[in-house]
Amino acid sequence: MTQSTKRTVIFPGSFDPFTRGHHDLVKRAVPFFDELIIAIGQNSTKQRYFPLDATVAGITAVFKDEPKVKVQSYTGLTVHFAREVGAVAILRGLRNTIDFEYEKSVAESNRLLENTETLFLFTTPQYAGMSSTIVREIHKNGGDVTAFVPYPV
Ligand code: ADP
């Protein structure tokens, strides 16, 4: 992995949408790094529910007063994107044991692929039940998602 004096971490995910749980995790991680890139993975076979452009704009607005936080979308492997931006690690959140089992496999694969380390933060309990899937379901059915998403959708 590229060594640089700037300590960059990427926080990859679908962020469809970016929730208050994601927001909380980013705020807690920022003090440990010089730059944190919220990396929105684009999967060619998976159609997004909330448009990418609006999601990038929404997250950018949320962090307008935090110069360390950047928002970028990427295609392809997360480890390749991490290398491209010279990241020292990947950041992920852990809500529960289901996340743990899945994240463990992904983190091990990423270490085998590119020797990329993954760092984890546990979710603040208040946000542990929050998932983008549930937020999409609420929105699809006409519910108000203001309590879940930190920008207007
Ligand atoms: P993916 O599709 O890659 O799982 P998500 O957008 O669902 O992407 O999640 C991105 C990251 O944010 C993951 O590490 C996930 O565990 C974490 N995360 C998801 N929901 C929350 C939450 N409520 N609080 C904190 N972290 C979360």
XYZ file of N, CA and C in Angstrom, residues 40-116:
231
model
N -18.555 5.661 -2.065
C -19.819 5.030 -2.456
C -19.558 4.038 -3.584
N -19.691 2.770 -3.263
C -19.423 1.706 -4.236
C -20.551 1.594 -5.241
N -20.172 1.592 -6.497
C -21.175 1.451 -7.557
C -21.076 0.063 -8.131
N -22.175 -0.670 -8.006
C -22.225 -2.028 -8.509
C -23.082 -2.008 -9.775
N -22.472 -2.423 -10.889
C -23.175 -2.328 -12.177
C -24.445 -3.176 -12.216
N -24.502 -4.243 -11.412
C -25.676 -5.123 -11.459
C -26.742 -4.705 -10.441
N -26.389 -3.779 -9.541
C -27.327 -3.391 -8.495
C -27.809 -1.965 -8.711
N -29.103 -1.833 -8.967
C -29.698 -0.515 -9.190
C -29.884 0.175 -7.839
N -29.492 1.440 -7.754
C -29.690 2.180 -6.507
C -31.148 2.618 -6.378
N -31.601 2.809 -5.150
C -32.939 3.352 -4.907
C -32.862 4.879 -4.907
N -31.925 5.430 -4.143
C -31.711 6.882 -4.127
C -30.593 7.186 -5.134
N -30.802 8.157 -6.045
C -29.796 8.427 -7.082
C -28.430 8.784 -6.492
N -27.386 8.352 -7.190
C -26.016 8.578 -6.719
C -25.697 10.064 -6.549
N -26.055 10.868 -7.558
C -25.720 12.299 -7.516
C -26.322 12.990 -6.295
N -27.587 12.667 -6.014
C -28.270 13.286 -4.875
C -27.642 12.809 -3.561
N -27.200 11.565 -3.523
C -26.562 11.028 -2.307
C -25.221 11.712 -2.064
N -24.430 11.856 -3.135
C -23.134 12.551 -3.012
C -23.377 13.986 -2.530
N -24.353 14.660 -3.131
C -24.646 16.055 -2.761
C -25.124 16.141 -1.311
N -25.976 15.230 -0.919
C -26.506 15.221 0.446
C -25.407 15.024 1.477
N -24.542 14.036 1.257
C -23.460 13.755 2.221
C -22.477 14.930 2.246
N -22.174 15.482 1.063
C -21.250 16.621 0.984
C -21.783 17.786 1.822
N -23.089 18.031 1.737
C -23.700 19.126 2.500
C -23.604 18.861 4.007
N -23.793 17.607 4.405
C -23.731 17.248 5.825
C -22.342 17.568 6.412
N -21.297 17.343 5.595
C -19.928 17.531 6.097
C -19.278 18.818 5.563
N -20.097 19.804 5.222
C -19.538 21.028 4.619
C -18.572 21.753 5.557
N -18.724 21.573 6.872
C -17.828 22.248 7.821
C -16.733 21.321 8.344
N -16.575 20.168 7.728
C -15.534 19.211 8.145
C -14.609 18.944 6.949
N -13.540 19.771 6.816
C -12.690 19.664 5.620
C -11.976 18.319 5.463
N -11.879 17.542 6.542
C -11.201 16.243 6.431
C -12.048 15.206 5.688
N -13.353 15.444 5.603
C -14.248 14.439 5.012
C -14.510 14.737 3.533
N -14.270 13.708 2.692
C -14.528 13.823 1.250
C -15.550 12.747 0.869
N -16.215 12.959 -0.230
C -17.166 11.962 -0.729
C -16.785 11.625 -2.165
N -16.641 10.331 -2.451
C -16.294 9.913 -3.808
C -17.037 8.628 -4.129
N -17.365 8.423 -5.386
C -17.927 7.130 -5.753
C -16.837 6.343 -6.481
N -16.972 5.025 -6.466
C -15.973 4.198 -7.142
C -16.628 2.949 -7.705
N -15.956 2.363 -8.682
C -16.413 1.076 -9.206
C -15.256 0.093 -9.003
N -15.558 -1.162 -9.050
C -14.495 -2.167 -8.916
C -14.248 -2.516 -7.470
N -13.101 -3.127 -7.224
C -12.798 -3.617 -5.877
C -12.453 -2.483 -4.924
N -12.937 -2.605 -3.700
C -12.663 -1.599 -2.664
C -11.157 -1.490 -2.406
N -10.458 -2.631 -2.388
C -9.004 -2.581 -2.122
C -8.254 -1.829 -3.217
N -8.763 -1.911 -4.452
C -8.108 -1.167 -5.540
C -8.337 0.335 -5.376
N -9.562 0.690 -4.953
C -9.848 2.106 -4.704
C -8.994 2.609 -3.535
N -8.867 1.783 -2.504
C -8.058 2.148 -1.331
C -6.608 2.435 -1.751
N -6.078 1.578 -2.627
C -4.703 1.752 -3.094
C -4.575 3.024 -3.931
N -5.566 3.224 -4.801
C -5.576 4.395 -5.685
C -5.481 5.718 -4.908
N -6.186 5.787 -3.774
C -6.191 7.044 -3.009
C -5.124 7.052 -1.906
N -4.332 5.980 -1.831
C -3.263 5.903 -0.834
C -3.763 5.746 0.590
N -4.898 5.044 0.748
C -5.475 4.880 2.093
C -4.629 3.926 2.947
N -4.552 4.224 4.243
C -3.827 3.341 5.159
C -4.719 2.185 5.611
N -6.025 2.345 5.475
C -6.947 1.298 5.912
C -8.353 1.554 5.389
N -9.171 0.524 5.590
C -10.609 0.609 5.302
C -11.303 0.713 6.653
N -12.315 1.550 6.739
C -13.099 1.674 7.975
C -14.464 1.034 7.758
N -14.913 0.249 8.724
C -16.263 -0.318 8.644
C -16.914 -0.256 10.021
N -18.242 -0.333 10.021
C -18.986 -0.281 11.269
C -19.522 -1.657 11.637
N -19.647 -1.912 12.925
C -20.211 -3.188 13.401
C -21.422 -2.908 14.272
N -22.579 -3.405 13.816
C -23.813 -3.208 14.576
C -24.138 -4.389 15.465
N -23.801 -5.578 14.996
C -24.239 -6.802 15.684
C -23.391 -7.980 15.208
N -23.743 -9.185 15.665
C -22.937 -10.365 15.322
C -23.094 -10.759 13.852
N -24.209 -10.381 13.240
C -24.393 -10.683 11.807
C -23.379 -9.867 11.005
N -23.286 -8.564 11.329
C -22.259 -7.720 10.696
C -20.884 -8.324 10.943
N -20.638 -8.764 12.181
C -19.317 -9.263 12.560
C -18.880 -10.416 11.653
N -19.733 -11.423 11.491
C -19.375 -12.606 10.703
C -19.081 -12.231 9.252
N -19.929 -11.383 8.703
C -19.764 -10.976 7.308
C -18.504 -10.133 7.141
N -18.351 -9.157 8.035
C -17.207 -8.232 7.937
C -15.876 -8.952 8.121
N -15.882 -9.996 8.951
C -14.667 -10.773 9.194
C -14.201 -11.426 7.880
N -15.132 -12.013 7.134
C -14.779 -12.655 5.856
C -14.271 -11.634 4.852
N -14.948 -10.499 4.777
C -14.539 -9.476 3.808
C -13.155 -8.933 4.180
N -12.961 -8.663 5.481
C -11.678 -8.101 5.928
C -10.534 -9.086 5.663
N -10.789 -10.373 5.895
C -9.747 -11.384 5.646
C -9.419 -11.455 4.160
N -10.452 -11.376 3.316
C -10.238 -11.411 1.859
C -9.432 -10.198 1.411
N -9.755 -9.043 1.975
C -9.054 -7.823 1.571
C -7.586 -7.837 2.003
N -7.303 -8.532 3.101
C -5.902 -8.665 3.529
C -5.146 -9.602 2.611
N -5.839 -10.661 2.158
C -5.194 -11.595 1.233
C -4.962 -10.949 -0.130
N -5.929 -10.140 -0.559
C -5.847 -9.511 -1.877
C -4.736 -8.483 -1.972
N -4.735 -7.530 -1.043
C -3.835 -6.371 -1.182
C -3.123 -6.027 0.115
N -3.216 -6.922 1.101
C -2.636 -6.642 2.415
C -3.248 -5.377 3.025
N -4.514 -5.145 2.717
C -5.211 -3.958 3.224
C -5.856 -4.282 4.559
